[in-house]
């Protein structure tokens, strides 16, 4: 069923929490809300669920106007990043509680709870109470309770954030498969662009209470509508740098440049902002090509199996992200290569004017 927000806004006193929003989310596949903390992801979900009533506009679900219909009268399941479980019930009873409310038979409850518990690696823990579980196990229990319900609308608010890396990766693969055969509209909030790409579906990029772009996830990533959407869909932060188009050449401020090939040739001469994601700014020689820049390292961080290096070059602060552990001392001079074949170009109004490749 389709969930539609029609001109929805939310004010709290003099503050606008959600600016006028119109969007349609269909069942099948994931509908992802991508944005940083305080971008409006949880607030939008609460409006969708009926936990909040919009100041203006309407919420429609399955062809019916459900604006103002309380959440208890809707078939909705919601999981927050901060898990909520019934402390006096076993894991089994926590998961089974929505089915008991619906009056399902004992055999059906046992079968469905067993299947969900197996998926979430909870089978050995079914007789325990929440206080006997780790934080990750409690979150999995809350997630299982939402999944077992087979709700019409499933709202997942960063549900994997508190899980260990290995389980989080496994569930990212399994969750889309789990919902593939269900007639549920699934909305998944995340602050991680990589998670949005792994889940696929459609993504709404949120910034300060506004949906700045909505569409197929890969499309929003490769062709962000503007600089804001590009920034939302990049972690570490995307590199923005001013460039000048001169005839058949693109140049940085110091004259370093590269050919304006392909469709770039037709771009009017002038000043633009180039956007280049950190994984297309690599240590010198790492990708066997690209445009070289010399910079002074300010910070070098090791994040898992990747290195993130911040450096200054051409009066701009850059971020590089590369696989492997790479040692750089603060203040050291280093060479980096810009893979400009993957660059995005934005006009003076911030709108995308050219996507050079699969960015």
mmCIF file of C-alpha atoms in Angstrom:
data_model
loop_
_atom_site.group_PDB
_atom_site.id
_atom_site.type_symbol
_atom_site.label_atom_id
_atom_site.label_comp_id
_atom_site.label_asym_id
_atom_site.label_seq_id
_atom_site.Cartn_x
_atom_site.Cartn_y
_atom_site.Cartn_z
ATOM 1 C CA UNK A 1 0.000 0.000 0.000
ATOM 2 C CA UNK A 2 1.126 3.544 -0.706
ATOM 3 C CA UNK A 3 1.948 5.955 2.112
ATOM 4 C CA UNK A 4 1.547 9.567 0.979
ATOM 5 C CA UNK A 5 2.398 12.784 2.766
ATOM 6 C CA UNK A 6 0.489 15.641 1.164
ATOM 7 C CA UNK A 7 1.777 19.103 2.022
ATOM 8 C CA UNK A 8 2.671 17.997 5.563
ATOM 9 C CA UNK A 9 4.296 20.545 7.870
ATOM 10 C CA UNK A 10 5.012 20.448 11.592
ATOM 11 C CA UNK A 11 5.454 23.475 13.816
ATOM 12 C CA UNK A 12 6.275 23.409 17.501
ATOM 13 C CA UNK A 13 5.671 26.893 18.830
ATOM 14 C CA UNK A 14 7.521 29.291 16.557
ATOM 15 C CA UNK A 15 9.894 26.594 15.309
ATOM 16 C CA UNK A 16 9.378 24.647 12.075
ATOM 17 C CA UNK A 17 10.441 21.021 12.566
ATOM 18 C CA UNK A 18 9.217 19.751 9.175
ATOM 19 C CA UNK A 19 8.858 22.090 6.213
ATOM 20 C CA UNK A 20 6.107 21.443 3.662
ATOM 21 C CA UNK A 21 6.624 17.870 2.474
ATOM 22 C CA UNK A 22 4.864 15.879 -0.230
ATOM 23 C CA UNK A 23 6.130 12.386 -1.014
ATOM 24 C CA UNK A 24 4.734 8.941 -1.890
ATOM 25 C CA UNK A 25 6.272 5.737 -0.545
ATOM 26 C CA UNK A 26 5.229 2.415 -2.063
ATOM 27 C CA UNK A 27 5.234 -1.092 -0.658
ATOM 28 C CA UNK A 28 7.982 -3.427 -1.823
ATOM 29 C CA UNK A 29 11.608 -2.475 -1.452
ATOM 30 C CA UNK A 30 12.945 -0.105 1.152
ATOM 31 C CA UNK A 31 12.064 3.567 1.497
ATOM 32 C CA UNK A 32 15.063 5.142 3.168
ATOM 33 C CA UNK A 33 15.231 8.401 5.102
ATOM 34 C CA UNK A 34 18.878 9.496 4.954
ATOM 35 C CA UNK A 35 20.164 12.405 6.983
ATOM 36 C CA UNK A 36 22.287 13.510 9.901
ATOM 37 C CA UNK A 37 21.071 13.841 13.489
ATOM 38 C CA UNK A 38 18.287 16.458 13.760
ATOM 39 C CA UNK A 39 17.558 16.355 10.022
ATOM 40 C CA UNK A 40 13.965 15.252 10.736
ATOM 41 C CA UNK A 41 14.048 11.481 10.189
ATOM 42 C CA UNK A 42 12.411 10.449 13.470
ATOM 43 C CA UNK A 43 9.894 13.297 13.347
ATOM 44 C CA UNK A 44 8.757 12.249 9.865
ATOM 45 C CA UNK A 45 8.361 8.659 11.069
ATOM 46 C CA UNK A 46 6.259 9.778 14.026
ATOM 47 C CA UNK A 47 4.023 11.716 11.638
ATOM 48 C CA UNK A 48 3.703 8.625 9.429
ATOM 49 C CA UNK A 49 2.814 6.450 12.422
ATOM 50 C CA UNK A 50 0.219 8.812 13.866
ATOM 51 C CA UNK A 51 2.252 9.582 16.982
ATOM 52 C CA UNK A 52 2.306 13.219 15.861
ATOM 53 C CA UNK A 53 -0.375 15.183 14.031
ATOM 54 C CA UNK A 54 0.805 17.564 11.300
ATOM 55 C CA UNK A 55 0.232 21.272 11.722
ATOM 56 C CA UNK A 56 -0.881 21.329 8.092
ATOM 57 C CA UNK A 57 -1.335 18.753 5.373
ATOM 58 C CA UNK A 58 -2.580 15.178 5.301
ATOM 59 C CA UNK A 59 -1.253 11.668 5.732
ATOM 60 C CA UNK A 60 -2.784 9.030 3.436
ATOM 61 C CA UNK A 61 -2.254 5.292 3.641
ATOM 62 C CA UNK A 62 -3.772 2.666 1.380
ATOM 63 C CA UNK A 63 -5.932 5.306 -0.321
ATOM 64 C CA UNK A 64 -7.414 6.554 2.976
ATOM 65 C CA UNK A 65 -6.851 9.808 4.817
ATOM 66 C CA UNK A 66 -5.464 8.700 8.195
ATOM 67 C CA UNK A 67 -4.502 12.170 9.436
ATOM 68 C CA UNK A 68 -5.361 12.282 13.110
ATOM 69 C CA UNK A 69 -6.136 8.551 13.346
ATOM 70 C CA UNK A 70 -4.347 7.386 16.541
ATOM 71 C CA UNK A 71 -1.539 4.880 16.216
ATOM 72 C CA UNK A 72 -3.476 2.224 18.170
ATOM 73 C CA UNK A 73 -6.011 2.111 15.324
ATOM 74 C CA UNK A 74 -3.351 1.553 12.678
ATOM 75 C CA UNK A 75 -1.457 -1.624 11.824
ATOM 76 C CA UNK A 76 1.965 -0.082 12.430
ATOM 77 C CA UNK A 77 5.215 -1.488 13.813
ATOM 78 C CA UNK A 78 8.088 0.778 14.824
ATOM 79 C CA UNK A 79 11.600 0.091 16.073
ATOM 80 C CA UNK A 80 13.758 2.842 17.544
ATOM 81 C CA UNK A 81 17.526 2.969 17.847
ATOM 82 C CA UNK A 82 17.000 2.896 21.621
ATOM 83 C CA UNK A 83 15.343 -0.462 22.118
ATOM 84 C CA UNK A 84 12.158 -0.904 24.158
ATOM 85 C CA UNK A 85 11.225 -4.307 25.634
ATOM 86 C CA UNK A 86 8.889 -5.571 28.332
ATOM 87 C CA UNK A 87 11.233 -6.291 31.284
ATOM 88 C CA UNK A 88 8.936 -8.819 33.006
ATOM 89 C CA UNK A 89 8.522 -11.020 29.889
ATOM 90 C CA UNK A 90 10.845 -13.582 28.367
ATOM 91 C CA UNK A 91 12.368 -12.952 24.957
ATOM 92 C CA UNK A 92 9.817 -15.363 23.472
ATOM 93 C CA UNK A 93 6.894 -13.501 25.049
ATOM 94 C CA UNK A 94 8.298 -10.115 24.022
ATOM 95 C CA UNK A 95 8.415 -11.229 20.409
ATOM 96 C CA UNK A 96 5.051 -12.997 20.619
ATOM 97 C CA UNK A 97 3.183 -10.115 22.299
ATOM 98 C CA UNK A 98 1.780 -8.516 19.081
ATOM 99 C CA UNK A 99 0.532 -11.925 17.914
ATOM 100 C CA UNK A 100 -1.215 -12.600 21.230
ATOM 101 C CA UNK A 101 -2.964 -9.208 20.976
ATOM 102 C CA UNK A 102 -4.162 -10.235 17.502
ATOM 103 C CA UNK A 103 -5.488 -13.545 18.910
ATOM 104 C CA UNK A 104 -3.255 -15.834 16.835
ATOM 105 C CA UNK A 105 -3.182 -19.552 17.641
ATOM 106 C CA UNK A 106 -0.450 -21.041 19.824
ATOM 107 C CA UNK A 107 0.950 -23.059 16.900
ATOM 108 C CA UNK A 108 1.140 -20.006 14.622
ATOM 109 C CA UNK A 109 2.786 -17.971 17.355
ATOM 110 C CA UNK A 110 5.388 -20.671 17.966
ATOM 111 C CA UNK A 111 6.167 -20.997 14.255
ATOM 112 C CA UNK A 112 6.455 -17.281 13.524
ATOM 113 C CA UNK A 113 8.435 -16.470 16.660
ATOM 114 C CA UNK A 114 10.772 -19.367 15.925
ATOM 115 C CA UNK A 115 11.418 -18.198 12.369
ATOM 116 C CA UNK A 116 12.138 -14.604 13.364
ATOM 117 C CA UNK A 117 14.292 -15.696 16.326
ATOM 118 C CA UNK A 118 16.364 -17.869 14.004
ATOM 119 C CA UNK A 119 16.919 -14.986 11.589
ATOM 120 C CA UNK A 120 18.036 -12.645 14.362
ATOM 121 C CA UNK A 121 20.168 -15.257 16.164
ATOM 122 C CA UNK A 122 17.887 -15.231 19.226
ATOM 123 C CA UNK A 123 16.884 -18.905 19.354
ATOM 124 C CA UNK A 124 19.159 -19.809 22.322
ATOM 125 C CA UNK A 125 17.892 -16.789 24.280
ATOM 126 C CA UNK A 126 14.120 -17.226 24.084
ATOM 127 C CA UNK A 127 13.687 -18.093 27.787
ATOM 128 C CA UNK A 128 15.776 -15.197 29.072
ATOM 129 C CA UNK A 129 14.438 -11.837 30.224
ATOM 130 C CA UNK A 130 15.675 -8.560 28.706
ATOM 131 C CA UNK A 131 17.836 -7.657 31.710
ATOM 132 C CA UNK A 132 19.818 -10.849 31.108
ATOM 133 C CA UNK A 133 20.714 -9.778 27.569
ATOM 134 C CA UNK A 134 23.404 -7.577 26.096
ATOM 135 C CA UNK A 135 22.419 -4.296 24.483
ATOM 136 C CA UNK A 136 22.686 -5.819 21.023
ATOM 137 C CA UNK A 137 20.535 -8.799 22.023
ATOM 138 C CA UNK A 138 17.878 -6.474 23.453
ATOM 139 C CA UNK A 139 17.819 -4.499 20.202
ATOM 140 C CA UNK A 140 17.411 -7.695 18.208
ATOM 141 C CA UNK A 141 14.486 -8.633 20.449
ATOM 142 C CA UNK A 142 12.782 -5.300 19.778
ATOM 143 C CA UNK A 143 13.409 -5.727 16.055
ATOM 144 C CA UNK A 144 11.995 -9.257 16.116
ATOM 145 C CA UNK A 145 8.799 -8.040 17.823
ATOM 146 C CA UNK A 146 8.254 -5.550 14.998
ATOM 147 C CA UNK A 147 9.002 -8.042 12.240
ATOM 148 C CA UNK A 148 6.795 -10.815 13.587
ATOM 149 C CA UNK A 149 3.715 -8.589 13.500
ATOM 150 C CA UNK A 150 3.553 -8.388 9.676
ATOM 151 C CA UNK A 151 2.299 -4.814 9.943
ATOM 152 C CA UNK A 152 1.046 -2.783 6.985
ATOM 153 C CA UNK A 153 3.534 -0.035 7.834
ATOM 154 C CA UNK A 154 6.960 -0.856 9.314
ATOM 155 C CA UNK A 155 9.094 2.032 10.550
ATOM 156 C CA UNK A 156 12.715 1.239 11.374
ATOM 157 C CA UNK A 157 14.556 4.139 13.006
ATOM 158 C CA UNK A 158 18.279 3.263 12.760
ATOM 159 C CA UNK A 159 17.499 -0.238 14.123
ATOM 160 C CA UNK A 160 20.973 -1.711 13.559
ATOM 161 C CA UNK A 161 23.010 1.095 15.094
ATOM 162 C CA UNK A 162 23.609 -0.720 18.407
ATOM 163 C CA UNK A 163 24.516 -4.096 16.901
ATOM 164 C CA UNK A 164 28.019 -5.454 16.443
ATOM 165 C CA UNK A 165 29.573 -5.051 13.001
ATOM 166 C CA UNK A 166 29.269 -8.674 11.872
ATOM 167 C CA UNK A 167 25.583 -9.003 12.770
ATOM 168 C CA UNK A 168 24.802 -5.570 11.352
ATOM 169 C CA UNK A 169 26.288 -6.537 7.996
ATOM 170 C CA UNK A 170 24.394 -9.839 7.957
ATOM 171 C CA UNK A 171 21.064 -8.168 8.744
ATOM 172 C CA UNK A 172 21.579 -5.505 6.083
ATOM 173 C CA UNK A 173 21.623 -8.339 3.586
ATOM 174 C CA UNK A 174 18.698 -10.222 5.128
ATOM 175 C CA UNK A 175 16.204 -7.434 5.854
ATOM 176 C CA UNK A 176 15.357 -6.574 2.218
ATOM 177 C CA UNK A 177 14.860 -10.290 1.501
ATOM 178 C CA UNK A 178 12.627 -10.657 4.549
ATOM 179 C CA UNK A 179 10.261 -7.910 3.371
ATOM 180 C CA UNK A 180 10.400 -8.815 -0.320
ATOM 181 C CA UNK A 181 7.396 -11.151 -0.075
ATOM 182 C CA UNK A 182 5.341 -9.011 2.283
ATOM 183 C CA UNK A 183 2.702 -6.410 1.499
ATOM 184 C CA UNK A 184 4.273 -3.922 3.879
ATOM 185 C CA UNK A 185 5.428 -0.380 3.323
ATOM 186 C CA UNK A 186 8.871 -0.243 4.928
ATOM 187 C CA UNK A 187 10.550 3.013 5.943
ATOM 188 C CA UNK A 188 14.132 2.813 7.189
ATOM 189 C CA UNK A 189 15.987 5.753 8.731
ATOM 190 C CA UNK A 190 19.770 5.923 8.689
ATOM 191 C CA UNK A 191 22.556 8.472 8.956
ATOM 192 C CA UNK A 192 24.940 6.233 6.984
ATOM 193 C CA UNK A 193 25.103 6.710 3.188
ATOM 194 C CA UNK A 194 26.788 3.321 2.831
ATOM 195 C CA UNK A 195 23.854 1.626 4.554
ATOM 196 C CA UNK A 196 21.387 3.343 2.205
ATOM 197 C CA UNK A 197 23.337 2.070 -0.813
ATOM 198 C CA UNK A 198 23.421 -1.473 0.556
ATOM 199 C CA UNK A 199 19.664 -1.512 1.204
ATOM 200 C CA UNK A 200 18.782 -0.036 -2.203
ATOM 201 C CA UNK A 201 15.146 0.862 -2.816
ATOM 202 C CA UNK A 202 14.311 4.578 -2.804
ATOM 203 C CA UNK A 203 15.989 7.245 -0.708
ATOM 204 C CA UNK A 204 14.797 10.592 0.607
ATOM 205 C CA UNK A 205 17.769 12.838 1.439
ATOM 206 C CA UNK A 206 16.837 15.018 4.415
ATOM 207 C CA UNK A 207 18.401 18.269 5.569
ATOM 208 C CA UNK A 208 17.084 20.454 8.388
ATOM 209 C CA UNK A 209 13.486 19.278 8.099
ATOM 210 C CA UNK A 210 13.329 19.234 4.300
ATOM 211 C CA UNK A 211 13.424 16.391 1.777
ATOM 212 C CA UNK A 212 15.944 17.824 -0.673
ATOM 213 C CA UNK A 213 15.711 14.871 -3.090
ATOM 214 C CA UNK A 214 13.772 11.623 -3.421
ATOM 215 C CA UNK A 215 14.250 8.837 -5.930
ATOM 216 C CA UNK A 216 15.933 5.478 -6.563
ATOM 217 C CA UNK A 217 18.828 5.239 -4.126
ATOM 218 C CA UNK A 218 21.551 4.754 -6.740
ATOM 219 C CA UNK A 219 20.205 7.706 -8.746
ATOM 220 C CA UNK A 220 20.192 10.058 -5.749
ATOM 221 C CA UNK A 221 23.771 8.997 -5.017
ATOM 222 C CA UNK A 222 25.097 9.320 -8.572
ATOM 223 C CA UNK A 223 23.159 12.414 -9.571
ATOM 224 C CA UNK A 224 22.414 14.504 -6.487
ATOM 225 C CA UNK A 225 20.092 17.371 -7.346
ATOM 226 C CA UNK A 226 22.271 19.938 -5.585
ATOM 227 C CA UNK A 227 25.189 20.437 -3.226
ATOM 228 C CA UNK A 228 23.031 19.758 -0.169
ATOM 229 C CA UNK A 229 21.874 16.363 -1.474
ATOM 230 C CA UNK A 230 25.476 15.505 -2.404
ATOM 231 C CA UNK A 231 26.651 16.390 1.106
ATOM 232 C CA UNK A 232 23.887 14.329 2.737
ATOM 233 C CA UNK A 233 24.943 11.330 0.636
ATOM 234 C CA UNK A 234 28.647 11.421 1.539
ATOM 235 C CA UNK A 235 30.480 10.216 4.639
ATOM 236 C CA UNK A 236 33.277 11.291 5.124
ATOM 237 C CA UNK A 237 32.202 14.712 3.848
ATOM 238 C CA UNK A 238 32.361 15.325 0.102
ATOM 239 C CA UNK A 239 35.107 17.664 -1.118
ATOM 240 C CA UNK A 240 33.794 20.897 -2.612
ATOM 241 C CA UNK A 241 36.274 23.106 -4.477
ATOM 242 C CA UNK A 242 35.881 26.036 -6.849
ATOM 243 C CA UNK A 243 37.014 25.380 -10.424
ATOM 244 C CA UNK A 244 37.011 27.398 -13.630
ATOM 245 C CA UNK A 245 35.906 26.116 -17.042
ATOM 246 C CA UNK A 246 38.016 27.694 -19.813
ATOM 247 C CA UNK A 247 37.278 26.470 -23.300
ATOM 248 C CA UNK A 248 38.340 22.811 -23.291
ATOM 249 C CA UNK A 249 39.947 22.809 -19.827
ATOM 250 C CA UNK A 250 38.935 22.697 -16.149
ATOM 251 C CA UNK A 251 41.311 24.369 -13.677
ATOM 252 C CA UNK A 252 41.835 24.696 -9.935
ATOM 253 C CA UNK A 253 42.850 28.044 -8.490
ATOM 254 C CA UNK A 254 46.595 27.493 -9.020
ATOM 255 C CA UNK A 255 46.217 26.527 -12.663
ATOM 256 C CA UNK A 256 46.307 22.749 -12.117
ATOM 257 C CA UNK A 257 43.857 21.368 -14.629
ATOM 258 C CA UNK A 258 42.528 18.614 -16.848
ATOM 259 C CA UNK A 259 40.692 18.350 -20.185
ATOM 260 C CA UNK A 260 37.003 19.238 -20.333
ATOM 261 C CA UNK A 261 36.122 16.093 -22.234
ATOM 262 C CA UNK A 262 32.823 14.611 -23.353
ATOM 263 C CA UNK A 263 29.716 16.500 -22.255
ATOM 264 C CA UNK A 264 31.871 18.897 -20.209
ATOM 265 C CA UNK A 265 32.922 20.543 -23.476
ATOM 266 C CA UNK A 266 29.416 21.946 -23.850
ATOM 267 C CA UNK A 267 29.435 23.513 -20.381
ATOM 268 C CA UNK A 268 29.557 27.312 -20.575
ATOM 269 C CA UNK A 269 32.835 28.900 -19.546
ATOM 270 C CA UNK A 270 32.770 30.202 -15.991
ATOM 271 C CA UNK A 271 33.187 29.305 -12.344
ATOM 272 C CA UNK A 272 31.692 26.132 -10.884
ATOM 273 C CA UNK A 273 31.892 24.085 -7.702
ATOM 274 C CA UNK A 274 33.361 20.623 -8.171
ATOM 275 C CA UNK A 275 32.265 17.880 -5.801
ATOM 276 C CA UNK A 276 34.552 14.876 -5.341
ATOM 277 C CA UNK A 277 33.826 12.157 -2.820
ATOM 278 C CA UNK A 278 36.744 11.194 -0.521
ATOM 279 C CA UNK A 279 37.196 7.714 -2.043
ATOM 280 C CA UNK A 280 38.052 9.428 -5.334
ATOM 281 C CA UNK A 281 40.886 11.361 -3.649
ATOM 282 C CA UNK A 282 43.596 8.751 -3.209
ATOM 283 C CA UNK A 283 47.202 8.668 -1.987
ATOM 284 C CA UNK A 284 49.634 9.417 -4.828
ATOM 285 C CA UNK A 285 49.960 6.544 -7.292
ATOM 286 C CA UNK A 286 47.244 4.471 -5.551
ATOM 287 C CA UNK A 287 44.939 4.443 -8.556
ATOM 288 C CA UNK A 288 47.585 4.699 -11.287
ATOM 289 C CA UNK A 289 46.163 7.936 -12.661
ATOM 290 C CA UNK A 290 44.231 11.082 -11.959
ATOM 291 C CA UNK A 291 45.203 14.699 -11.364
ATOM 292 C CA UNK A 292 48.003 15.107 -8.802
ATOM 293 C CA UNK A 293 47.799 17.632 -5.957
ATOM 294 C CA UNK A 294 50.384 18.304 -3.262
ATOM 295 C CA UNK A 295 49.051 18.956 0.212
ATOM 296 C CA UNK A 296 49.986 19.282 3.860
ATOM 297 C CA UNK A 297 48.442 16.626 6.123
ATOM 298 C CA UNK A 298 46.438 17.955 9.073
ATOM 299 C CA UNK A 299 44.849 14.764 10.456
ATOM 300 C CA UNK A 300 45.240 11.082 9.591
ATOM 301 C CA UNK A 301 42.738 8.592 11.025
ATOM 302 C CA UNK A 302 42.476 4.818 10.817
ATOM 303 C CA UNK A 303 38.848 3.656 10.611
ATOM 304 C CA UNK A 304 38.604 -0.123 10.497
ATOM 305 C CA UNK A 305 40.344 -1.240 7.321
ATOM 306 C CA UNK A 306 40.407 2.281 5.846
ATOM 307 C CA UNK A 307 42.492 5.410 6.245
ATOM 308 C CA UNK A 308 40.926 8.869 6.256
ATOM 309 C CA UNK A 309 43.375 11.702 5.673
ATOM 310 C CA UNK A 310 42.594 15.422 5.938
ATOM 311 C CA UNK A 311 44.977 17.704 4.078
ATOM 312 C CA UNK A 312 45.207 21.273 2.801
ATOM 313 C CA UNK A 313 45.952 22.080 -0.834
ATOM 314 C CA UNK A 314 45.158 25.055 -3.088
ATOM 315 C CA UNK A 315 43.648 26.873 -0.114
ATOM 316 C CA UNK A 316 41.083 24.110 0.343
ATOM 317 C CA UNK A 317 40.668 21.478 3.069
ATOM 318 C CA UNK A 318 40.406 18.056 1.423
ATOM 319 C CA UNK A 319 39.448 14.601 2.692
ATOM 320 C CA UNK A 320 40.904 11.381 1.276
ATOM 321 C CA UNK A 321 39.578 7.891 2.013
ATOM 322 C CA UNK A 322 41.520 4.797 0.970
ATOM 323 C CA UNK A 323 41.610 1.093 1.792
ATOM 324 C CA UNK A 324 44.399 -0.120 4.043
ATOM 325 C CA UNK A 325 46.406 1.453 6.846
ATOM 326 C CA UNK A 326 48.403 4.445 5.630
ATOM 327 C CA UNK A 327 50.739 6.308 7.940
ATOM 328 C CA UNK A 328 50.908 10.096 7.673
ATOM 329 C CA UNK A 329 52.342 12.525 10.206
ATOM 330 C CA UNK A 330 50.531 15.772 10.857
ATOM 331 C CA UNK A 331 52.294 18.556 8.962
ATOM 332 C CA UNK A 332 53.869 16.207 6.400
ATOM 333 C CA UNK A 333 53.730 16.984 2.682
ATOM 334 C CA UNK A 334 52.022 14.303 0.603
ATOM 335 C CA UNK A 335 50.748 13.757 -2.918
ATOM 336 C CA UNK A 336 47.159 12.781 -3.665
ATOM 337 C CA UNK A 337 45.451 11.913 -6.938
ATOM 338 C CA UNK A 338 42.045 13.325 -7.894
ATOM 339 C CA UNK A 339 39.920 10.948 -9.952
ATOM 340 C CA UNK A 340 38.156 13.760 -11.778
ATOM 341 C CA UNK A 341 36.386 11.272 -14.048
ATOM 342 C CA UNK A 342 33.987 10.825 -11.092
ATOM 343 C CA UNK A 343 33.500 14.517 -10.320
ATOM 344 C CA UNK A 344 30.195 16.354 -9.907
ATOM 345 C CA UNK A 345 29.817 19.964 -11.047
ATOM 346 C CA UNK A 346 27.426 22.480 -9.510
ATOM 347 C CA UNK A 347 26.404 25.928 -10.718
ATOM 348 C CA UNK A 348 26.379 29.179 -8.736
ATOM 349 C CA UNK A 349 22.875 28.324 -7.477
ATOM 350 C CA UNK A 350 24.146 25.018 -6.049
ATOM 351 C CA UNK A 351 22.223 22.876 -8.553
ATOM 352 C CA UNK A 352 23.898 19.973 -10.349
ATOM 353 C CA UNK A 353 24.926 20.877 -13.886
ATOM 354 C CA UNK A 354 27.047 17.852 -14.774
ATOM 355 C CA UNK A 355 27.870 14.406 -13.357
ATOM 356 C CA UNK A 356 31.137 13.355 -14.988
ATOM 357 C CA UNK A 357 30.839 9.661 -14.158
ATOM 358 C CA UNK A 358 29.397 7.105 -11.747
ATOM 359 C CA UNK A 359 30.176 9.210 -8.675
#
